[in-house]
CSV table of C-alpha atoms in Angstrom, one decimal:
chain,number,residue,atom,x,y,z
A,298,ARG,CA,7.2,-9.1,-2.9
A,299,VAL,CA,8.8,-7.4,-5.8
A,300,HIS,CA,9.4,-8.9,-9.2
A,301,VAL,CA,11.1,-7.9,-12.4
A,302,VAL,CA,8.6,-7.3,-15.3
A,303,GLY,CA,11.0,-6.4,-18.1
A,304,LYS,CA,13.6,-4.0,-19.3
A,305,ILE,CA,13.3,-0.4,-20.4
A,306,ASP,CA,15.2,0.4,-23.6
A,307,PRO,CA,17.4,2.1,-24.5
A,308,VAL,CA,18.9,2.4,-21.0
A,309,GLY,CA,18.5,-1.3,-20.2
A,310,TYR,CA,17.7,-1.2,-16.5
A,311,PRO,CA,15.1,-3.5,-15.0
A,312,THR,CA,11.6,-2.4,-14.1
A,313,PHE,CA,10.0,-3.7,-10.9
A,314,VAL,CA,6.4,-4.1,-9.7
A,315,ASP,CA,5.7,-3.7,-6.0
A,316,GLU,CA,2.5,-5.7,-5.7
A,317,GLN,CA,2.0,-4.9,-2.0
A,318,ALA,CA,3.3,-1.3,-2.0
A,319,GLN,CA,6.0,-2.2,0.5
A,320,ALA,CA,8.8,-0.4,-1.5
A,321,THR,CA,6.4,2.4,-2.3
A,322,LEU,CA,5.9,3.1,1.4
A,323,ALA,CA,9.5,2.5,2.4
A,324,PHE,CA,10.9,4.9,-0.2
A,325,ARG,CA,8.0,7.4,0.1
A,326,VAL,CA,7.1,7.2,-3.6
A,327,GLU,CA,4.7,9.9,-4.4
A,328,GLY,CA,4.5,9.6,-8.1
A,329,LEU,CA,6.0,7.9,-11.2
A,330,PRO,CA,8.6,7.7,-12.3
A,331,THR,CA,10.6,7.6,-9.1
A,332,LEU,CA,14.2,6.4,-9.1
A,333,VAL,CA,15.9,5.2,-5.9
A,334,ALA,CA,19.7,4.6,-6.0
A,335,ILE,CA,20.8,2.1,-3.5
A,336,ASP,CA,24.5,1.5,-2.8
A,337,ARG,CA,26.1,-1.9,-2.4
A,338,THR,CA,25.3,-2.0,1.3
A,339,GLY,CA,21.6,-1.3,0.8
A,340,ARG,CA,21.8,2.3,1.9
A,341,VAL,CA,19.6,4.8,-0.2
A,342,VAL,CA,22.0,7.3,-1.7
A,343,ALA,CA,19.6,9.3,-3.9
A,344,VAL,CA,15.9,9.6,-4.7
A,345,HIS,CA,14.9,11.3,-8.0
A,346,ARG,CA,11.3,12.0,-8.8
A,347,GLY,CA,10.3,12.6,-12.4
A,348,LEU,CA,12.2,11.8,-15.6
A,349,VAL,CA,15.9,11.5,-15.4
A,350,ARG,CA,18.4,12.3,-18.1
A,351,GLU,CA,21.1,9.9,-19.1
A,352,ALA,CA,23.9,12.0,-17.5
A,353,GLU,CA,21.9,12.2,-14.2
A,354,LEU,CA,21.3,8.4,-14.2
A,355,THR,CA,25.0,7.7,-14.9
A,356,SER,CA,26.0,10.0,-12.0
A,357,LEU,CA,23.5,8.4,-9.6
A,358,ALA,CA,24.6,4.9,-10.6
A,359,GLU,CA,28.3,5.8,-10.2
A,360,SER,CA,27.6,7.2,-6.7
A,361,ALA,CA,25.7,4.2,-5.7
A,362,LEU,CA,28.4,1.8,-7.0
A,363,LYS,CA,31.4,3.5,-5.3
A,364,PRO,CA,33.2,1.2,-2.9
């Protein structure tokens, strides 16, 4: 089970808590922060470990949202 715990400002994307580590195992999270970009079909299109700059985040989001 995963639930939203709040929003991170100034970027405004939600933060999730993975109480049973299911997403942690599925996405092979090895440290925080880890960003997983998932497209509209549920396919992982990118995994970024570490801090991400706004331009990188925008690029990842645009890739994930392409039709």
